[in-house]
Each structure stands twice: as structure tokens, then as C-alpha cells.
mmCIF file of C-alpha atoms in Angstrom:
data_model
loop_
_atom_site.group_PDB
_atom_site.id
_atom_site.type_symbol
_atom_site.label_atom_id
_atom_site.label_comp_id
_atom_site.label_asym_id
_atom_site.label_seq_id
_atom_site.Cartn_x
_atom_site.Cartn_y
_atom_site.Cartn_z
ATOM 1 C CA UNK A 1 14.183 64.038 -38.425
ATOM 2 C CA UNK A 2 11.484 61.248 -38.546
ATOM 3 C CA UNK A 3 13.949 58.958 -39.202
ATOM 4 C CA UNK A 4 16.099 59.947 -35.927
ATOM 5 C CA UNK A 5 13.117 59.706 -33.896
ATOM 6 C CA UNK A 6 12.512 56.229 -35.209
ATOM 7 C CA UNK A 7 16.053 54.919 -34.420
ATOM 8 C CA UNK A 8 15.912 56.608 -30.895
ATOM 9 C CA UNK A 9 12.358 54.964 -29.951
ATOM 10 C CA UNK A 10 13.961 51.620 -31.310
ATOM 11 C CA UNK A 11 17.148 52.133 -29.270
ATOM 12 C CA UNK A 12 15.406 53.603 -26.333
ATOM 13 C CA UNK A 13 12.918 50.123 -26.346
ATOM 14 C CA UNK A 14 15.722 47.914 -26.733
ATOM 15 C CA UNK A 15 17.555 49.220 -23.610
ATOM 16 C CA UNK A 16 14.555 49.008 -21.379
ATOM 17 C CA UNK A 17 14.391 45.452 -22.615
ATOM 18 C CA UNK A 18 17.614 44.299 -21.548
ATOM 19 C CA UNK A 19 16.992 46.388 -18.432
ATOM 20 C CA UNK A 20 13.757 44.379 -18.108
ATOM 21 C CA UNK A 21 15.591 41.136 -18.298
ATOM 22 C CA UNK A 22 18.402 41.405 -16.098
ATOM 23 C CA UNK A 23 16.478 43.529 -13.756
ATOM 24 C CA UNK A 24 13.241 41.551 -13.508
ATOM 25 C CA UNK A 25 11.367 44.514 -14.079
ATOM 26 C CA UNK A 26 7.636 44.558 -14.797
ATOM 27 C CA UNK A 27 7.252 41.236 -14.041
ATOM 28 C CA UNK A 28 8.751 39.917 -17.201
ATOM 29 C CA UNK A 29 11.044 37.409 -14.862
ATOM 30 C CA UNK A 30 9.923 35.425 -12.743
ATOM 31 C CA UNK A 31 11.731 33.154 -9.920
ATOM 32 C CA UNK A 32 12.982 29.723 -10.747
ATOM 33 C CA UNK A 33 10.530 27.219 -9.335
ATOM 34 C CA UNK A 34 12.052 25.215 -6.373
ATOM 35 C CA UNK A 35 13.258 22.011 -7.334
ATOM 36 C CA UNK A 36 11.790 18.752 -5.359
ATOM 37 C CA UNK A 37 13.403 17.514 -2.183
ATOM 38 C CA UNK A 38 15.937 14.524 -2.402
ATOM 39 C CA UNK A 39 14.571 12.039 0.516
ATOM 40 C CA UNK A 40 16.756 9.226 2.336
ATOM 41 C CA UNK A 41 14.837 5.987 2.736
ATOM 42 C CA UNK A 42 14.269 4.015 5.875
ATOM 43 C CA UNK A 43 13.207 0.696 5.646
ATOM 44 C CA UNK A 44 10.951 -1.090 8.615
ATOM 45 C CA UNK A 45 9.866 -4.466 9.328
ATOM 46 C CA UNK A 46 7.738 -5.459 12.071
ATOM 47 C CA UNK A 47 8.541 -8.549 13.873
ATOM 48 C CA UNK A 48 6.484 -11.367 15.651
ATOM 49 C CA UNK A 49 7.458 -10.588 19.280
ATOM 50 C CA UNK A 50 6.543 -14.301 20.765
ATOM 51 C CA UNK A 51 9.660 -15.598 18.443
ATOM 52 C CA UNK A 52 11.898 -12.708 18.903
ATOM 53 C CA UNK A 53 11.886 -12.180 22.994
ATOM 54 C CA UNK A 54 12.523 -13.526 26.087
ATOM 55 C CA UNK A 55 9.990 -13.482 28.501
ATOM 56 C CA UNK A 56 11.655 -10.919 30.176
ATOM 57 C CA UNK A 57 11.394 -8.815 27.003
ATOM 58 C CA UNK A 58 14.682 -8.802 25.634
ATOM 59 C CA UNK A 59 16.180 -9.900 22.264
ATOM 60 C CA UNK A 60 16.302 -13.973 22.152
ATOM 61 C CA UNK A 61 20.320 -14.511 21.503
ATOM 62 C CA UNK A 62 19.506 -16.160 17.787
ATOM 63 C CA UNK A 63 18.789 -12.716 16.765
ATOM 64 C CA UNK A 64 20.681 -10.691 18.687
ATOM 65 C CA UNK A 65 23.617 -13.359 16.910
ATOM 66 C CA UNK A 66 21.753 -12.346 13.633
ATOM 67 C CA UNK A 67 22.362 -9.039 13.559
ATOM 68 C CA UNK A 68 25.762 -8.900 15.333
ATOM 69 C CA UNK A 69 23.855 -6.778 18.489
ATOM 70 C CA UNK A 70 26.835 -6.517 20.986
ATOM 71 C CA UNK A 71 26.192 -3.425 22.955
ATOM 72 C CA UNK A 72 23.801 -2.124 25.998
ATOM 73 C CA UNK A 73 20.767 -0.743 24.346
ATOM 74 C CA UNK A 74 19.374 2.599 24.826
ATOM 75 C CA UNK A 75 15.801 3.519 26.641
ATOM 76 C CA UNK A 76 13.891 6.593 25.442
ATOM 77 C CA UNK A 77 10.148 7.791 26.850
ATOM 78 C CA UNK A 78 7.766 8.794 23.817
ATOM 79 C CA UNK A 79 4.794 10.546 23.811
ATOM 80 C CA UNK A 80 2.879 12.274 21.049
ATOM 81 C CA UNK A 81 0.372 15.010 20.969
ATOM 82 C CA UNK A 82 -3.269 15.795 19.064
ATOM 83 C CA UNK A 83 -6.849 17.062 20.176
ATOM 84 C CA UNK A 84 -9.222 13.724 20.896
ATOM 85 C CA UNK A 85 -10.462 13.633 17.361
ATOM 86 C CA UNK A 86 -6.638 13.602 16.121
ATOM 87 C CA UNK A 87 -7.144 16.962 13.972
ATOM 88 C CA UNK A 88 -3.083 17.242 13.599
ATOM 89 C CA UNK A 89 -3.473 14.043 12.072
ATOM 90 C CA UNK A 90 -6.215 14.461 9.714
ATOM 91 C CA UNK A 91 -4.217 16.954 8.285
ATOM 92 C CA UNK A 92 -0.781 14.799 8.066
ATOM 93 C CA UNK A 93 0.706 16.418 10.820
ATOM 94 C CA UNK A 94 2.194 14.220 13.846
ATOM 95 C CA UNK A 95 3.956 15.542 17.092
ATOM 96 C CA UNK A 96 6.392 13.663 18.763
ATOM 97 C CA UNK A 97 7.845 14.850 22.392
ATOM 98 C CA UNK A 98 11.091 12.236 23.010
ATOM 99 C CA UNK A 99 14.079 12.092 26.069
ATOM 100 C CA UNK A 100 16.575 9.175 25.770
ATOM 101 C CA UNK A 101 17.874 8.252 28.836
ATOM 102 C CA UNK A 102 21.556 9.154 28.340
ATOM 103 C CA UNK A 103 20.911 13.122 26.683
ATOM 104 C CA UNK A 104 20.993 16.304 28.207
ATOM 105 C CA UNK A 105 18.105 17.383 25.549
ATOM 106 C CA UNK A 106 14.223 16.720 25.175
ATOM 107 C CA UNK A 107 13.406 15.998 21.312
ATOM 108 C CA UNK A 108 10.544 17.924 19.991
ATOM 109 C CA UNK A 109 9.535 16.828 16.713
ATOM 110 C CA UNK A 110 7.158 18.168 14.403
ATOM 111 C CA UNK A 111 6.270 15.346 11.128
ATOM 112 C CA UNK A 112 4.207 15.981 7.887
ATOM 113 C CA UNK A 113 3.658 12.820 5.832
ATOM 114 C CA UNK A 114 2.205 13.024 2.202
ATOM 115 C CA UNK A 115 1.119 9.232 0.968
ATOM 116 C CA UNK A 116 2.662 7.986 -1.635
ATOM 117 C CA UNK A 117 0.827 5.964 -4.237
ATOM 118 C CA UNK A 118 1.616 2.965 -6.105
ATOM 119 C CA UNK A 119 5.205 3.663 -5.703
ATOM 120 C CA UNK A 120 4.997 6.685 -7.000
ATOM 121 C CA UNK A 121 7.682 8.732 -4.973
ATOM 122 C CA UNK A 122 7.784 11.551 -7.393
ATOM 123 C CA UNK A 123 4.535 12.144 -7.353
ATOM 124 C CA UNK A 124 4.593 12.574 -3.394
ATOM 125 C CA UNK A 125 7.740 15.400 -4.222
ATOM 126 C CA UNK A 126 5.448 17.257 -6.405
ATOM 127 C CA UNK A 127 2.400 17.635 -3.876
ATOM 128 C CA UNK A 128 5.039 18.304 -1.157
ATOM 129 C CA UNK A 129 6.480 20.535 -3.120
ATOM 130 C CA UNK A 130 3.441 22.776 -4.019
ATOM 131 C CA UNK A 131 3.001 22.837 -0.303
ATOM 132 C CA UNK A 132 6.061 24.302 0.090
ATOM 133 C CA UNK A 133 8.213 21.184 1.067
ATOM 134 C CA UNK A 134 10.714 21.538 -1.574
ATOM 135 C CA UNK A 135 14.823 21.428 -1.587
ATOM 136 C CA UNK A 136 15.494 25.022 -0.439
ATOM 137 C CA UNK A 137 14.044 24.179 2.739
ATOM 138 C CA UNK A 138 16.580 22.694 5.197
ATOM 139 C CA UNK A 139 14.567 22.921 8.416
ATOM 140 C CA UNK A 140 13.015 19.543 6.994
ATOM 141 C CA UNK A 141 14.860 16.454 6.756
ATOM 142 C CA UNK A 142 12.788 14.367 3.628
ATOM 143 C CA UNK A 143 12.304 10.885 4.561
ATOM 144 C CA UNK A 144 10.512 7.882 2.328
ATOM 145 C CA UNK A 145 8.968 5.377 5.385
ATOM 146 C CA UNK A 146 9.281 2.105 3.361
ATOM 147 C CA UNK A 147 7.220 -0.366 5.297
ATOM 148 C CA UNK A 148 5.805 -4.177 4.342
ATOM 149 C CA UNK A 149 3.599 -3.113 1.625
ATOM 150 C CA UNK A 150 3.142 0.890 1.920
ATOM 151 C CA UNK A 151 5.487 4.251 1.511
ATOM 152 C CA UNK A 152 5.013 7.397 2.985
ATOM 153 C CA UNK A 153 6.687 10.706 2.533
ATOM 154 C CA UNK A 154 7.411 12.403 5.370
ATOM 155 C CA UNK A 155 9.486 16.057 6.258
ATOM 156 C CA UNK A 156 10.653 15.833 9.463
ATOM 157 C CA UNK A 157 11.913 19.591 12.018
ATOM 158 C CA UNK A 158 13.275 19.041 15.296
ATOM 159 C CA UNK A 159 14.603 20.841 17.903
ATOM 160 C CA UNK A 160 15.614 20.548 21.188
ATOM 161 C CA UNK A 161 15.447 21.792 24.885
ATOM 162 C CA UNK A 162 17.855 21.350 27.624
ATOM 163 C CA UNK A 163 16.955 18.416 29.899
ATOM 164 C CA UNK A 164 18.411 16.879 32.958
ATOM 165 C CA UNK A 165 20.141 13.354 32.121
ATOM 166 C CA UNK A 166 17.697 10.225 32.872
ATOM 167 C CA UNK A 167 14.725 8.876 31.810
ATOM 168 C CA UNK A 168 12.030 11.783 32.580
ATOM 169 C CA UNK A 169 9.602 13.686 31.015
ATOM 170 C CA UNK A 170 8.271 17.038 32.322
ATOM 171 C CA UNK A 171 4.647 17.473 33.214
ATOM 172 C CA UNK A 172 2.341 17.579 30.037
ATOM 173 C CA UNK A 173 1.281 20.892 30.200
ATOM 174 C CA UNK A 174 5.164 21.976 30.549
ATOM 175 C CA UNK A 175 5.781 19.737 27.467
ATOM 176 C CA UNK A 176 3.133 21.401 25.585
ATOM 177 C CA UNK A 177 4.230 24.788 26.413
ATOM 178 C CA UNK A 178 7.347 23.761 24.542
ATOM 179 C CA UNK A 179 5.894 22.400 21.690
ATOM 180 C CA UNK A 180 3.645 25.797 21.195
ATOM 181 C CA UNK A 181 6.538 27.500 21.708
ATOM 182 C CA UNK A 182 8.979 25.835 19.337
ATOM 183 C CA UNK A 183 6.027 25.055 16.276
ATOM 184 C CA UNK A 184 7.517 25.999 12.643
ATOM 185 C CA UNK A 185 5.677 28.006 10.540
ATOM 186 C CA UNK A 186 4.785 25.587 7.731
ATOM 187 C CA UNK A 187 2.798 23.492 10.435
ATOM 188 C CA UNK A 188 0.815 26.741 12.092
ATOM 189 C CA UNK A 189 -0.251 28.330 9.029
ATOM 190 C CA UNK A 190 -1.794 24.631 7.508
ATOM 191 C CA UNK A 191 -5.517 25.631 7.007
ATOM 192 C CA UNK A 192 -4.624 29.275 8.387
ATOM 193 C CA UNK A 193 -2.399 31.609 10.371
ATOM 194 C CA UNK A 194 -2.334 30.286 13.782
ATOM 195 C CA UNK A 195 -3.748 27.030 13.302
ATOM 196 C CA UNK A 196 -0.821 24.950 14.314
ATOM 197 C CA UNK A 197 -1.359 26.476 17.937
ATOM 198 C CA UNK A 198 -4.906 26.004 18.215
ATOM 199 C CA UNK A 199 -4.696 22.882 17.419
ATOM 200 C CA UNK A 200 -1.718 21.968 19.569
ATOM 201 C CA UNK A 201 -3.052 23.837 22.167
ATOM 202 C CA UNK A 202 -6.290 21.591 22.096
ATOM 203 C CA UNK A 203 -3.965 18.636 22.287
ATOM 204 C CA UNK A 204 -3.065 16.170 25.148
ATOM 205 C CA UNK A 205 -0.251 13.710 25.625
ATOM 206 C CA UNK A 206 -0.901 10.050 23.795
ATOM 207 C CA UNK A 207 1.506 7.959 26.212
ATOM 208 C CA UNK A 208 4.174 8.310 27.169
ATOM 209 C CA UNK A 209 5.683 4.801 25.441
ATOM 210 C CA UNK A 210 8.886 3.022 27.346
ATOM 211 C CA UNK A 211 11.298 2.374 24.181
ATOM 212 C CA UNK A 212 14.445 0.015 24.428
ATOM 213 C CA UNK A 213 16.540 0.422 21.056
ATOM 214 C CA UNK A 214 18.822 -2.270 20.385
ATOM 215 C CA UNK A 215 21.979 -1.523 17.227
ATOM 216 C CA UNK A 216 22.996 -4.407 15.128
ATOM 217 C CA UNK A 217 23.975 -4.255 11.660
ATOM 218 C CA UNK A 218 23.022 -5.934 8.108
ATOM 219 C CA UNK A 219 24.712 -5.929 4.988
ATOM 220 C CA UNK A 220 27.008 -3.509 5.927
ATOM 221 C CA UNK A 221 24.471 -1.032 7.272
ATOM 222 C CA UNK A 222 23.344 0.108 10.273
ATOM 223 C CA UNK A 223 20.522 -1.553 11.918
ATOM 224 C CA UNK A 224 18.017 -0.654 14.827
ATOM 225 C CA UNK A 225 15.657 -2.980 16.793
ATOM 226 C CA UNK A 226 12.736 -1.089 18.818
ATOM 227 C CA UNK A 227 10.991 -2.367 21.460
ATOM 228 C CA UNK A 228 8.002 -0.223 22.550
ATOM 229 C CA UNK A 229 5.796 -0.690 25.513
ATOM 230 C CA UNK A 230 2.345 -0.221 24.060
ATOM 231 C CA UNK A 231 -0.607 0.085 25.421
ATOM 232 C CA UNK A 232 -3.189 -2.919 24.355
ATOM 233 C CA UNK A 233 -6.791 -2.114 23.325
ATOM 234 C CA UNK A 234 -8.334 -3.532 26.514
ATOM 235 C CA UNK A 235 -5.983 -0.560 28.261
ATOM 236 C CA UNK A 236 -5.582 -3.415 30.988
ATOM 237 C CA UNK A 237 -2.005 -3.791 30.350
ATOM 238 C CA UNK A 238 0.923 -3.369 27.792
ATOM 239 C CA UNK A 239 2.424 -5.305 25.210
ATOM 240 C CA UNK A 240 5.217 -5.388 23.272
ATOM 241 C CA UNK A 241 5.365 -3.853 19.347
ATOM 242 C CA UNK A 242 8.932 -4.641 17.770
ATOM 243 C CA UNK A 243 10.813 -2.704 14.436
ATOM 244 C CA UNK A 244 13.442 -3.628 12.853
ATOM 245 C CA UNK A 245 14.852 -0.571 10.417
ATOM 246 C CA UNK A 246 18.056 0.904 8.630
ATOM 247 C CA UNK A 247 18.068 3.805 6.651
ATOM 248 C CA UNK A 248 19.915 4.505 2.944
ATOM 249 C CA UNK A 249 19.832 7.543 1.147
ATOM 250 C CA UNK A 250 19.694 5.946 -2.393
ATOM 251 C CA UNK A 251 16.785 3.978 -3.758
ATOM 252 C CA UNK A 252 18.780 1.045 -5.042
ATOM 253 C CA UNK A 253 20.294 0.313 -1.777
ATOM 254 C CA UNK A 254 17.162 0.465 -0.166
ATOM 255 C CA UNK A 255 15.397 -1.594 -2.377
ATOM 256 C CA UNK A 256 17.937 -4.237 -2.737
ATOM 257 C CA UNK A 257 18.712 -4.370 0.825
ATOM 258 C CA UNK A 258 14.910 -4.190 1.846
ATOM 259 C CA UNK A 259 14.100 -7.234 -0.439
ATOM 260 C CA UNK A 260 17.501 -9.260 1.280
ATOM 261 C CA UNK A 261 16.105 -7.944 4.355
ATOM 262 C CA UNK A 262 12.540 -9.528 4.430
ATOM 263 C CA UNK A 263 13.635 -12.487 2.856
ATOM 264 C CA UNK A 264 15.746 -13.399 6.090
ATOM 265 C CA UNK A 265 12.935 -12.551 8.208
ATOM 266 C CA UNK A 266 10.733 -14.600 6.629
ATOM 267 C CA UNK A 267 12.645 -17.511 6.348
ATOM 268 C CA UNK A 268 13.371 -17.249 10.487
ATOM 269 C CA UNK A 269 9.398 -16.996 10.853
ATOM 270 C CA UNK A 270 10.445 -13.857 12.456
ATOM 271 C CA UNK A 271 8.923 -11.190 10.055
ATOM 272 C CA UNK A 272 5.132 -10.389 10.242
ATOM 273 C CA UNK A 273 3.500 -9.081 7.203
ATOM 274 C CA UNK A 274 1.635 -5.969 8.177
ATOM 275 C CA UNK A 275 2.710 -2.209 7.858
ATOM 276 C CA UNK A 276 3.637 -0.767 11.537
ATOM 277 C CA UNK A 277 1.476 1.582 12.786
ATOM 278 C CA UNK A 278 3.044 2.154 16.246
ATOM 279 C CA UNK A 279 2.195 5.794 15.679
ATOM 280 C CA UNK A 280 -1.473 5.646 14.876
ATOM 281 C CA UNK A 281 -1.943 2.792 17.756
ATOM 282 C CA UNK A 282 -0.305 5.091 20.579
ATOM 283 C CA UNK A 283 -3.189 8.161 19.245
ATOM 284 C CA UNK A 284 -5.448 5.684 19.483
ATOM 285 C CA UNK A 285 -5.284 4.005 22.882
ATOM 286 C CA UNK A 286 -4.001 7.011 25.298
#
């Protein structure tokens, strides 16, 4: 009889422990970890805009022949949103409110950047990952900025709102109602639940920023050439802050292409060798 009981326990324990594992029972299972986020690259070059326009603003025909720019370009009004002492920023948020001239659709776009050191993209995946950035999320589109000398990691939502066609923005506080209205989760619960609107709700409009974006291409990819309108630090005027950018979603082609890329610039005298800031410079002087 002993020896029955014995072989039932033993039975009995090993069912529950198959149960156990397939089951996930009593916490013996636990969830796969997501895996990190596979970014695109985009790589941007600012460029010396007293050899690269006219004095009517426009592309100066060597580069436009450069590039192979053929077609109209496009115009686009930009303005971003934080409280005065920029606490979306401080936390590496960025809001972006956007109309092109020739959609039906404002663009409302909500950006977190993580900084990426030394080159170290993976590292950046990791931290954005244990902030919950990580490949099961498709709201975000991953993104590494590859600029003159820095990279940034950045994970990109946006969504839209029906506009009229043309090149106007609604009144701030109708702008902000959409942006409060529209905010993703992952940006409102940052410090804690409801953050995201307090601090949007604090916020004011940084701009807006007249954009012309020209399309050319280089090395068989896609290139685009911003002008932007910017405000100058005497606020007594504007002047004129120009990118040049295409995007890749593999590392080698970026890097390749980005080191082909400068080398042209700098050989034209057109390239200036300084990260863009255009976002930081529109918080700072609206």
C-alpha cells in the first residue's frame, strides 16, 4: 500500500508539472521579454545657406543640378509645443503640429528621443526598450537621427486630423485641443498617469516655421532639401536654416552613403560642420 501511495504522489506531481509548464501556472513561466526595435536611419547635413541660395531664397541651380531637383517643391507650416521651461523636452519628449500645403490632414506628432552614445545604437534599444519602446509596439516608427557628429534615437506616433487644403493652421488653442486629445499613452504616463496632459496643457505654440522642401536624389536614394524660416535670436527678423537628408533602413547603406554624402558637400564648400538643431532653436526663440 505504501508503495502505491508513493507512485501516485510521484505521478500526481509529475502531471501538475507539465500542467505547470504548458499552463504557466504558479508563476513558473514567465513572458518572453520583448525583443529591441529595428530603427531606419536618416542621415542630415546642414548646409551654409549664403552658398546654397539665391537671394530670393531658393536653391542656386549648381545644386539643384547636383542633386537632379526637377520638380515644384512643397511648403508646410510647423510649429511645436512645450511649457516655457521646455518640461516635454527635459524629459525627451517633442511635439510637432504640421499642415503641408497640398493635404487634406493636419500632422500631429508626438517624438521621444533617447541619446545615443559613442555610437552605441544598441545601447539606445536597450534603454528604449526598458521604457517600453520595444518591437511589439507599432504605434512607433524607430528612427536613428544621424547628424555631423551626433545620433539620436528617436520613436516617432502620428496621427492626423482632417484639414481644409492650403497652407493654414488653426488657432493655437484649437491645435492644442487636438494634441491633448490625440496624446498616446506612453507619453502621458512619463513621470505619472496624466502627465503628458499637464504638461501639454501648460504648453504654447513655438512658431509656426514657413518650410519649403525641395526632392532630389543621391546615389540612388531619395533626397530632401529643407528650407525653414527661422526665427533669429535678435527676434527682429528671420533667417534661413537649410537640411539636406535621405533615409535607409540598413546601417551599411547609411553609413556608406553618409560618408559619400559629406564628402561632396565638403568639397562644394557647401556642407557646414555642426549638428542641426532646428528643433531646439524654434523652442528657444518663440
Amino acid at each position: 500500500m505504501k508503495i502505491r501511495s508513493r507512485f501516485a504522489r510521484s505521478i500526481t506531481a509529475a502531471a501538475l508539472t507539465v500542467v505547470v509548464a504548458v499552463t504557466g501556472l504558479g508563476g513558473a513561466s514567465q513572458a518572453q521579454a520583448a525583443s529591441n526595435a529595428v530603427p531606419s536611419y536618416e542621415v542630415k547635413f546642414l548646409l551654409d545657406a549664403e552658398k546654397v541660395l539665391t537671394s530670393n531664397q531658393s536653391l542656386q541651380p549648381e545644386l539643384r543640378s547636383e542633386f537632379s531637383v526637377t520638380e515644384e517643391p512643397t511648403y508646410r507650416l510647423v510649429e511645436y509645443f512645450d511649457t516655457d521651461s521646455q518640461e516635454l523636452g527635459q524629459e525627451g519628449w517633442n511635439v510637432r503640429f504640421r499642415k503641408k500645403a497640398d493635404k487634406t490632414d493636419y500632422e500631429l506628432t508626438y517624438k521621444k528621443r533617447f541619446p545615443i552614445e559613442n555610437g552605441n545604437i544598441e545601447a539606445a534599444l536597450d534603454a528604449a526598450n526598458a521604457a517600453g519602446f520595444s518591437s511589439d509596439d507599432d504605434n512607433y516608427e524607430a528612427e536613428v537621427d544621424w547628424g555631423y557628429s551626433k545620433q539620436t534615437l528617436s520613436f516617432s506616433n502620428t496621427k492626423k486630423e482632417s484639414a481644409p487644403i492650403g497652407l493654414v493652421l488653426p488657432s493655437e488653442q484649437k491645435a492644442l485641443d487636438m494634441l491633448l486629445d490625440r496624446i498616446p499613452g506612453k507619453m502621458n504616463k512619463t513621470l505619472y498617469r496624466g502627465w503628458g496632459e499637464d504638461m501639454l496643457s501648460q504648453s504654447r505654440a513655438r512658431g509656426p516655421v514657413s518650410v519649403t522642401k525641395y526632392k532630389g536624389e543621391f546615389e540612388g536614394l531619395e533626397v530632401d532639401i529643407e528650407v525653414w524660416m527661422v526665427q533669429n535670436e535678435a527676434g527682429t527678423g528671420e533667417e534661413p536654416i537649410i537640411e539636406i537628408s535621405f533615409k535607409t533602413d540598413e546601417y551599411t547603406d547609411a553609413a556608406i552613403k553618409r560618408s559619400l554624402l559629406a564628402d561632396l558637400l565638403d568639397a562644394k564648400g557647401w556642407l557646414i560642420h555642426a549638428d542641426s538643431f532646428k528643433t531646439n532653436m524654434v523652442l528657444d526663440r518663440y
